[in-house]
Short mmCIF file of C-alpha atoms and ligand atoms in Angstrom, two decimals:
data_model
loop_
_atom_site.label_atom_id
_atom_site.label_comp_id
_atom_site.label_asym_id
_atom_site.label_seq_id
_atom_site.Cartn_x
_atom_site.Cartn_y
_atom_site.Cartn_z
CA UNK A 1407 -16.81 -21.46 -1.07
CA UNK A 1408 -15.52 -19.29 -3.96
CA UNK A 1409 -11.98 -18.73 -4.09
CA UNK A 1410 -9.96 -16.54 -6.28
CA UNK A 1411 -7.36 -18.54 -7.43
CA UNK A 1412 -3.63 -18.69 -9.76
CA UNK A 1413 -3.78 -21.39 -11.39
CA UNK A 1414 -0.51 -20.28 -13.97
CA UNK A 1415 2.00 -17.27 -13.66
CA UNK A 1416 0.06 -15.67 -16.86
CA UNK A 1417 -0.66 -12.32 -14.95
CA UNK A 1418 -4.68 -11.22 -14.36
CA UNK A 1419 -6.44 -12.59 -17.55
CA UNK A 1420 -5.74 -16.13 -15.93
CA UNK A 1421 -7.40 -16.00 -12.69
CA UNK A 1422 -10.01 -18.20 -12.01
CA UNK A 1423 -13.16 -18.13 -9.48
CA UNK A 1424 -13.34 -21.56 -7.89
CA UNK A 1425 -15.03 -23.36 -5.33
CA UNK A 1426 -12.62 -25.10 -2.91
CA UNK A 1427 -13.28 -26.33 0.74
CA UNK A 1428 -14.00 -23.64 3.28
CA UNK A 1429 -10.84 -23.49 5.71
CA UNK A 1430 -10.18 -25.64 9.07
CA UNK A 1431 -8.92 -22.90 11.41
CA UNK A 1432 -5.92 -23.92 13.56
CA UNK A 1433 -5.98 -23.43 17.65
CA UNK A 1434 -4.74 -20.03 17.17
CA UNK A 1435 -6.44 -18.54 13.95
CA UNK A 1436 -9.38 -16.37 13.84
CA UNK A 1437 -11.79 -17.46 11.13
CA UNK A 1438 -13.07 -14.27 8.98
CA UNK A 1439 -16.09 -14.27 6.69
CA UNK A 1440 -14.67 -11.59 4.03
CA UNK A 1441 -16.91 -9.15 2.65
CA UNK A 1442 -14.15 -6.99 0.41
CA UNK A 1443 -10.59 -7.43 -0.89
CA UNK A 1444 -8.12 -4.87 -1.37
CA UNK A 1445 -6.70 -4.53 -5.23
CA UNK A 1446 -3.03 -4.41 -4.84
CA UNK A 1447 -0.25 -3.83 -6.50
CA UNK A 1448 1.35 -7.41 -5.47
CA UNK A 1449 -1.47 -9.08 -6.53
CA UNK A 1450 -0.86 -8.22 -9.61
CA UNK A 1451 3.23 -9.29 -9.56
CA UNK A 1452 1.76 -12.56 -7.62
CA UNK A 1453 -0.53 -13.42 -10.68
CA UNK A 1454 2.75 -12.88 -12.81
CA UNK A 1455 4.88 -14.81 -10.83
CA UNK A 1456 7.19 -11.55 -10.46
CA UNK A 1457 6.83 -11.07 -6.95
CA UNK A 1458 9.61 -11.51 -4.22
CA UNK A 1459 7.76 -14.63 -2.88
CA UNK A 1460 6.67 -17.24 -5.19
CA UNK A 1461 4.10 -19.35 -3.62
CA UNK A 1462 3.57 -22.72 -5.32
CA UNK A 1463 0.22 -23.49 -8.16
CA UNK A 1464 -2.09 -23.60 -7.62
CA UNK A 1465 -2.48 -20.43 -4.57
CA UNK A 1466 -4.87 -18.16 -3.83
CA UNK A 1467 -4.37 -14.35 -3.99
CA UNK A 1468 -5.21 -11.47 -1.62
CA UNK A 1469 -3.20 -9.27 0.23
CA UNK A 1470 -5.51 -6.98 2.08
CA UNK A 1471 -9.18 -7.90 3.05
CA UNK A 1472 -11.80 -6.88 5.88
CA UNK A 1473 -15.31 -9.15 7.18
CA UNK A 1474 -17.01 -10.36 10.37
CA UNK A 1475 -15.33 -12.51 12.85
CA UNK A 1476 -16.88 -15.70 12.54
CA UNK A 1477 -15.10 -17.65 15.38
CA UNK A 1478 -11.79 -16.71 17.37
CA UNK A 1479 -9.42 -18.55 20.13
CA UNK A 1480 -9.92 -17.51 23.87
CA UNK A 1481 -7.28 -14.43 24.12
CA UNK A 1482 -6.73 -13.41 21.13
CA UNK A 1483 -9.34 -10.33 22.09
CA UNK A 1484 -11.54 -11.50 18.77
CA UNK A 1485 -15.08 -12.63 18.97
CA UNK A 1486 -17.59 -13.23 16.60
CA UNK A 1487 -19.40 -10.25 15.27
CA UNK A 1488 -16.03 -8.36 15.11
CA UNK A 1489 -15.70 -6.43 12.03
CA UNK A 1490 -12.55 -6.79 10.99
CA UNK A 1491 -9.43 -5.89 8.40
CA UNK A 1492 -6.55 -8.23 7.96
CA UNK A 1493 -3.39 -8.83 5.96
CA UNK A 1494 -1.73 -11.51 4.46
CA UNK A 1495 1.67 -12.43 2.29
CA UNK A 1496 -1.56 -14.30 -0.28
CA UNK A 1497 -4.50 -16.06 0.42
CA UNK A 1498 -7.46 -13.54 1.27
CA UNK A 1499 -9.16 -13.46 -1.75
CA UNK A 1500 -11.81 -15.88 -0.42
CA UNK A 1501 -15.13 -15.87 1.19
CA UNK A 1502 -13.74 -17.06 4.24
CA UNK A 1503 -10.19 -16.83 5.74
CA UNK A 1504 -8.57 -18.59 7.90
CA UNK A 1505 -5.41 -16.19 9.93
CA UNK A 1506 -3.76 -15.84 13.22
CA UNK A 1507 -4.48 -12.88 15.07
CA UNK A 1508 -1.41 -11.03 14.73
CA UNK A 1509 -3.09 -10.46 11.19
CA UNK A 1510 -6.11 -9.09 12.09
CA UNK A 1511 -7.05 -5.31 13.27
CA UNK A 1512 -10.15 -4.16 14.79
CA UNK A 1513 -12.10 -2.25 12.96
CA UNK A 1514 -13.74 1.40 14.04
CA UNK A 1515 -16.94 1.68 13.31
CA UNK A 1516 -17.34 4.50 11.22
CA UNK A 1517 -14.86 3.09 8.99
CA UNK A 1518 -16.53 0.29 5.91
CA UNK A 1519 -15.73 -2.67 4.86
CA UNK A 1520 -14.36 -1.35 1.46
CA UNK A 1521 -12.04 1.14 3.12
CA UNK A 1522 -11.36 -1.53 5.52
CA UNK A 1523 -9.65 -3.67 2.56
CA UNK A 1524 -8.37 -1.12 1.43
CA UNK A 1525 -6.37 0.02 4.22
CA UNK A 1526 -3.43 -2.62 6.19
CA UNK A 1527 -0.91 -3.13 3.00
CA UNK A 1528 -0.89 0.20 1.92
CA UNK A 1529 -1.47 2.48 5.38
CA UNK A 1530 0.93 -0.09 7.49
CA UNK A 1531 3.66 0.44 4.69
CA UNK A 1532 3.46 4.45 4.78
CA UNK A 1533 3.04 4.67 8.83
CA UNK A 1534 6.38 2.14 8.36
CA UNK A 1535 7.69 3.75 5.70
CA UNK A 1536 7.39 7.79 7.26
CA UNK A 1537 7.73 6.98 11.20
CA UNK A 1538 10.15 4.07 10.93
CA UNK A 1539 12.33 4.45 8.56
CA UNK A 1540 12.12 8.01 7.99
CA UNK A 1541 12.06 9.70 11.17
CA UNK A 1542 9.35 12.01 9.87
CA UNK A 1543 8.85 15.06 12.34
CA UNK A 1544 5.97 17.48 12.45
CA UNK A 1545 6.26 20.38 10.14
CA UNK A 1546 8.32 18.09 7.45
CA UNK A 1547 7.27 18.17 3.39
CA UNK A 1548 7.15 14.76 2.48
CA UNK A 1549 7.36 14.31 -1.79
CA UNK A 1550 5.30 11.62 -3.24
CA UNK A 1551 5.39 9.91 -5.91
CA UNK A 1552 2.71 7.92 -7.56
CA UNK A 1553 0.76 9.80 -5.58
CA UNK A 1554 -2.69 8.68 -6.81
CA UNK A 1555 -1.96 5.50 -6.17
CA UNK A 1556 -2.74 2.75 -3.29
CA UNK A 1557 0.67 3.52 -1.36
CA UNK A 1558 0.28 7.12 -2.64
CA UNK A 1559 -2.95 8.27 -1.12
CA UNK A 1560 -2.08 5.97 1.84
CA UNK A 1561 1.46 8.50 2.67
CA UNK A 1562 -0.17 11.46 1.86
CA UNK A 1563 -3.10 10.70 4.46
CA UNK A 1564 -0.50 9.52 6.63
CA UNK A 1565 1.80 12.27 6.33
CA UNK A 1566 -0.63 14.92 7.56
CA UNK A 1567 -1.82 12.60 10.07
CA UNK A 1568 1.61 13.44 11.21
CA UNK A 1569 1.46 17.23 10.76
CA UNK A 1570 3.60 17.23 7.50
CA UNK A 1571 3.22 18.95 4.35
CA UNK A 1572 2.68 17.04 1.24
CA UNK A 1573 3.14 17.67 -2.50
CA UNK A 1574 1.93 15.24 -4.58
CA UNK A 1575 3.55 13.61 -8.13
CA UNK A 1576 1.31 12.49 -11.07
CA UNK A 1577 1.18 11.80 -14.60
CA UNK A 1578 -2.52 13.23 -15.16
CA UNK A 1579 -4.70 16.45 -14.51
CA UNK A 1580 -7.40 13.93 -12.83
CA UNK A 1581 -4.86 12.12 -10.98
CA UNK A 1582 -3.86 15.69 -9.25
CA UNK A 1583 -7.42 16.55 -8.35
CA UNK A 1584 -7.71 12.55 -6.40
CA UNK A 1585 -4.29 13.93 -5.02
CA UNK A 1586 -5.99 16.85 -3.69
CA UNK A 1587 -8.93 15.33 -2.76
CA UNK A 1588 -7.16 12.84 -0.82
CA UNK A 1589 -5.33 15.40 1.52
CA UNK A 1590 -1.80 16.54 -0.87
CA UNK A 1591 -1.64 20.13 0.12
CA UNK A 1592 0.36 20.72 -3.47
CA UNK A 1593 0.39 18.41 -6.48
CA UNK A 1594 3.35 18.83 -9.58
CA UNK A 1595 2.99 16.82 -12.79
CA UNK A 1596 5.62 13.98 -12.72
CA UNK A 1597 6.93 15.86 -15.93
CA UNK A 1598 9.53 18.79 -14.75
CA UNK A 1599 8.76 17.76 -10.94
CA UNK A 1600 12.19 19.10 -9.63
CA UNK A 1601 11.65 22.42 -10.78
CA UNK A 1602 7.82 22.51 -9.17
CA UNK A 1603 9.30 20.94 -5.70
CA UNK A 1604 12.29 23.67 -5.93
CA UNK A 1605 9.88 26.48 -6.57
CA UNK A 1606 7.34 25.57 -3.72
CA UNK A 1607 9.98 25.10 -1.12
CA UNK A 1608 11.93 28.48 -2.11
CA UNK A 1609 14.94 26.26 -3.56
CA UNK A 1610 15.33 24.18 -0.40
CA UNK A 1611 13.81 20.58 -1.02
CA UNK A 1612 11.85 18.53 0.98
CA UNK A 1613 12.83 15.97 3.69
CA UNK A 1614 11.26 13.27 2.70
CA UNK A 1615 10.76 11.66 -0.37
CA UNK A 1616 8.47 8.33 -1.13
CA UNK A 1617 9.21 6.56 -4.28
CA UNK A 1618 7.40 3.82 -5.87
CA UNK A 1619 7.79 4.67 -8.91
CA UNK A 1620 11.76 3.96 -9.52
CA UNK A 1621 12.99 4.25 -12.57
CA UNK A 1622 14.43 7.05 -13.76
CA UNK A 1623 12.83 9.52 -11.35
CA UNK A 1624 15.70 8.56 -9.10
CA UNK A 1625 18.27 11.51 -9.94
CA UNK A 1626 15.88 14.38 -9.63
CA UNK A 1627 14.34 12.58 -6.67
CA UNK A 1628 17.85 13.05 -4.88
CA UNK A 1629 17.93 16.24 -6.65
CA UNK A 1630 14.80 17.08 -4.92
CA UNK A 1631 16.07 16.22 -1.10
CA UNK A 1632 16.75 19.38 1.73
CA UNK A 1633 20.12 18.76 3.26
CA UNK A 1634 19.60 15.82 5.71
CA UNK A 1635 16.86 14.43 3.34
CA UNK A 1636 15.52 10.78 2.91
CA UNK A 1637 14.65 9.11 0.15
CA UNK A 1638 12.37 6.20 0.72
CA UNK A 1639 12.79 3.31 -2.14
CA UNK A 1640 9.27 1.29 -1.87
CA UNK A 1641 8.75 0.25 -5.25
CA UNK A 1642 9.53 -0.13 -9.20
CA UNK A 1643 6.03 0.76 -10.81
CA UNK A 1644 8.41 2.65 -13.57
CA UNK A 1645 9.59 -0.66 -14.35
CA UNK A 1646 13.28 -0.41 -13.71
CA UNK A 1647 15.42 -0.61 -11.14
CA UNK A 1648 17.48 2.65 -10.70
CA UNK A 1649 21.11 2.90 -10.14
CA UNK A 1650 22.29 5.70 -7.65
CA UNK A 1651 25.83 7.59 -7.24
CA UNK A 1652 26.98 7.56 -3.74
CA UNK A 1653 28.61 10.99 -4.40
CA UNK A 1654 25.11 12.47 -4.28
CA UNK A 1655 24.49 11.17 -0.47
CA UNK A 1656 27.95 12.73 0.65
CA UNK A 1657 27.50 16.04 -1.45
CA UNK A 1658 24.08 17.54 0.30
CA UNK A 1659 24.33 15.04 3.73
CA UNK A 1660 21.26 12.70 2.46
CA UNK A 1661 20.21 8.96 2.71
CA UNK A 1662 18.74 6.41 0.80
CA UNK A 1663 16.75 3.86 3.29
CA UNK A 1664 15.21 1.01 1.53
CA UNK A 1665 11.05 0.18 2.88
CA UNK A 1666 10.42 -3.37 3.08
CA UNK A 1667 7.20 -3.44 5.09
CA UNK A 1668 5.92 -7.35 5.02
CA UNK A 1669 9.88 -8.15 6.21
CA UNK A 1670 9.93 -6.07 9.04
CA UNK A 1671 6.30 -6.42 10.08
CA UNK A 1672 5.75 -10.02 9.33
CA UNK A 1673 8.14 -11.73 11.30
CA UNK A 1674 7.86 -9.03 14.58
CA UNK A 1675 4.40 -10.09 16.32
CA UNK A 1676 2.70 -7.65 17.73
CA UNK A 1677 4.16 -4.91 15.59
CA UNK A 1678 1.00 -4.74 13.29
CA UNK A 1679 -0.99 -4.07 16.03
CA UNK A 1680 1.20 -1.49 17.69
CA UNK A 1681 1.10 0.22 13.56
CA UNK A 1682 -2.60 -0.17 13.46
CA UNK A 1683 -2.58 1.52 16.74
CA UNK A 1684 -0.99 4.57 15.59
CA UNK A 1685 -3.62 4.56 12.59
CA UNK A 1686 -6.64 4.25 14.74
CA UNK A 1687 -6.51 8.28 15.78
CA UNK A 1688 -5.88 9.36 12.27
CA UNK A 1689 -9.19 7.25 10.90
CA UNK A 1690 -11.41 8.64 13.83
CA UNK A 1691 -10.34 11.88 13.08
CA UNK A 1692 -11.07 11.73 9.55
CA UNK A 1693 -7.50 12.40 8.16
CA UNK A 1694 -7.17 8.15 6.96
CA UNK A 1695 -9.69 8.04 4.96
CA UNK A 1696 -8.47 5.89 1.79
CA UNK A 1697 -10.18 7.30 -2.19
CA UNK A 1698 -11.96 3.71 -2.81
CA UNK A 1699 -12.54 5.02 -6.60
CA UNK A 1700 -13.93 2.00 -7.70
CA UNK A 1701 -15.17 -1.26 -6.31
CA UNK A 1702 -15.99 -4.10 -8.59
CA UNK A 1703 -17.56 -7.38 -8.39
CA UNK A 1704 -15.61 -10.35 -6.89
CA UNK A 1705 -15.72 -12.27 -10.11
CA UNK A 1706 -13.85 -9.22 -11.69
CA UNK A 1707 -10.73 -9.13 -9.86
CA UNK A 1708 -8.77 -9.73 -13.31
CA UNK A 1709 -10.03 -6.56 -14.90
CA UNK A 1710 -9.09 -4.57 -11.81
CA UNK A 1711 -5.64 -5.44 -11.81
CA UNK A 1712 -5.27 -5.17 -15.55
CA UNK A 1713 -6.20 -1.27 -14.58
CA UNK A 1714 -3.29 -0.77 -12.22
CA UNK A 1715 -0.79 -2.55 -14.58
CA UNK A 1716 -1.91 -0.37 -17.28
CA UNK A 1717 -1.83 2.79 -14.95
CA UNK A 1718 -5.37 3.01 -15.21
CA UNK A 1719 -6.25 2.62 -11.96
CA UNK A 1720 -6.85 5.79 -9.13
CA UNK A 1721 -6.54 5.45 -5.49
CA UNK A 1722 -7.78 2.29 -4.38
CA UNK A 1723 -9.88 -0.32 -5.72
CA UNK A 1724 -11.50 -3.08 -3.71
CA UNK A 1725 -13.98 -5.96 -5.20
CA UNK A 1726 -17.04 -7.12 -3.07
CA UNK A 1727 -18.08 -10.46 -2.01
N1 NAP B 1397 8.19 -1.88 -0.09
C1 NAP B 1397 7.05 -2.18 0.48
O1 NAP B 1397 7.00 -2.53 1.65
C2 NAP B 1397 5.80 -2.07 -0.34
C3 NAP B 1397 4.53 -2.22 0.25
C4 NAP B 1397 3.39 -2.06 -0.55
C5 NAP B 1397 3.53 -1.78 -1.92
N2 NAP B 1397 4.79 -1.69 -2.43
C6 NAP B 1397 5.01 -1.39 -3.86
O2 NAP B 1397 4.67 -0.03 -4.07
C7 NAP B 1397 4.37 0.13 -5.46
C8 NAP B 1397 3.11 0.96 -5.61
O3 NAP B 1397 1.97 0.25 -5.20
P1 NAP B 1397 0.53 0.92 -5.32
O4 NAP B 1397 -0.41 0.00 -4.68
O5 NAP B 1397 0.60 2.32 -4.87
O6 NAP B 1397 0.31 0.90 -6.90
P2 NAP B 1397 -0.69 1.84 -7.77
O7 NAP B 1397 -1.92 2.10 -6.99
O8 NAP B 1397 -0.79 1.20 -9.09
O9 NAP B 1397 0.11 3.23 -7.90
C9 NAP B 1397 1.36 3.26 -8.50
C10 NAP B 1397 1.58 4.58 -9.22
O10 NAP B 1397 2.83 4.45 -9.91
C11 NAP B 1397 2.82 5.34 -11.01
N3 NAP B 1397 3.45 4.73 -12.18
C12 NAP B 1397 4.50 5.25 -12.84
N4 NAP B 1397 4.84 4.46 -13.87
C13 NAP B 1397 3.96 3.45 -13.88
C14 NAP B 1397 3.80 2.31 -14.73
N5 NAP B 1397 4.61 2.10 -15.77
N6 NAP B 1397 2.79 1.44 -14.46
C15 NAP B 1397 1.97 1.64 -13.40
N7 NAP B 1397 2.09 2.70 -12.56
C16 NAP B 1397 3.07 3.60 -12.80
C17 NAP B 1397 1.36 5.70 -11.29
O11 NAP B 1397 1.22 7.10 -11.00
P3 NAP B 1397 1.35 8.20 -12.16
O12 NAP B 1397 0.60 7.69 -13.34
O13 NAP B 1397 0.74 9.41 -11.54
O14 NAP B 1397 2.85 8.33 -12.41
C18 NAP B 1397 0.55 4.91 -10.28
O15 NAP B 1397 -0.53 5.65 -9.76
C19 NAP B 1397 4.30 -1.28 -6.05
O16 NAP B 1397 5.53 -1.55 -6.70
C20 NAP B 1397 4.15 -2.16 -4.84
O17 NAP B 1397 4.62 -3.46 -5.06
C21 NAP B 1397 5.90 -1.82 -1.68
#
């Protein structure tokens, strides 16, 4: 079968299509003929060898991916036919997949295979990211950052799947309109974004705040917080790590949590499932619905990460097997 592999840490020009042996499934796994694969943002730090988990050479990459059941153990409420989307630290990036079932989510009907693979990294972290760890509440304004992006789109469609108000942050006119298009209720350019939060929330802030951008967005981020705000830290995109003064917390009663999804999730079974649970209403009703902007073939998964490390990329992209 063809496997999309990293062979050396030299980032997505070096991937390689190969054919390797098709997988033995253990007792337990669920074997998964993939038909798309989710283009994410640690795929690309995987290929670079920047990632928080360094698999060793040569490994195969794939975070998010969604196919048909091909065989399943008794119990594990899989059987073939299923259509399927499933998650993994690496290793879906393959035309078939070998996982255990606490990986794998049922998939509605009305919702594709693209937007399938497109879905469990990026939708699990915001459901974690805005029920867990932020306590959101109906009638909230959650501020996001990157907001055209995979985790972007993902909170704002989760956010209002919630009942909260969203106001998107981007860099670009046409990343605002995806914004838009993807549910944000109010979008401000990433340039002068504290005085565009201030002025849509009459000078009071918002109560949430996803960042995964870092950087030096932090200040005007905390800047940006209602008394009793959170500020989510999910990611670096910006490219540094920012530094914050504790004074800030005391001064307007806020917090800074920290989101690490796969920690939490991966090592808590059944916890997935119970997330993918709470996603299931939001798809059916149409509110989770993730912008797959572009899908490409499965032989191009280089190019499509070289367009999210060079902030080309909008929304979601997903190649096709
Ligand atoms: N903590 C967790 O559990 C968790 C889970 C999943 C993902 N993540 C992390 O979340 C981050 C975002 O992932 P994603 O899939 O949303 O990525 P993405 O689709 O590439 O979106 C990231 C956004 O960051 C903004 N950005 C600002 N400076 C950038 C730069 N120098 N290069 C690239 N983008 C830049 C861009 O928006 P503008 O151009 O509009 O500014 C871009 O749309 C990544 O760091 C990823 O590793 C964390």
């Amino acid at each position: 079968m063809r496997a999309l592999q990293v062979t050396r840490l030299d980032g997505p020009a070096a991937l390689e299509v190969n054919d390797v042996p098709e997988p033995t499934p253990g007792e337990d796994d669920v074997l998964v003929d993939v038909r798309a694969v989710g283009v994410s943002f640690p795929d690309l730090l995987l290929s670079r060898g920047e990632y928080q988990m360094k698999p060793d050479l040569p490994f195969q990459l794939g975070v998010d991916f969604a196919g048909v059941v091909r065989t399943a153990p008794a119990g594990s409420g899989f059987a073939a036919g299923d259509r399927v989307a499933c998650v993994l630290p690496w290793g879906g990036a393959a035309e078939v997949v070998a996982l255990g079932a606490d990986s794998v989510f049922p998939l509605p009907g009305t919702v594709s295979f693209e937007a399938g693979a497109a879905m469990p990294l990026n939708y699990l972290t915001a459901q974690f990211a805005l029920a867990t760890r932020a306590g959101l509440r109906e009638g909230e304004t959650v501020l996001v950052h990157g907001a055209a992006g995979g985790v972007g789109t993902a909170t704002i469609q989760v956010a209002k799947g919630y009942g909260a108000r969203t106001i998107a942050v981007v860099s670009t006119e046409e990343k605002g309109d995806l914004a838009r298009a993807a549910g944000a209720d109010e979008v401000v350019p990433v340039d002068g974004f504290l005085a565009g939060v201030k002025e849509l929330t009459d000078g009071r802030g918002v109560d949430v705040v996803m960042d995964v951008v870092g950087g030096d967005l932090m200040t005007d981020s905390l800047r940006s917080l209602a008394p009793l705000g959170r500020l989510l830290v999910v990611g670096f995109t910006g490219g540094t790590i920012p530094e914050v003064r504790v004074n800030r917390l005391l001064l307007n009663n806020i917090d800074v949590r920290g989101v690490g999804w796969g920690a939490h999730a991966m090592v808590r079974p059944g916890f997935m499932r119970e997330q993918w649970e709470a996603l299931v209403p939001m798809m059916e009703s149409g509110v989770v619905a993730p912008p797959v902007v572009r899908t490409y073939p499965f032989e191009e998964m280089g190019t499509a990460l070289t367009e999210l490390a060079e902030r080309r990329a909008l929304g979601k992209s997903v190649v096709l097997l």
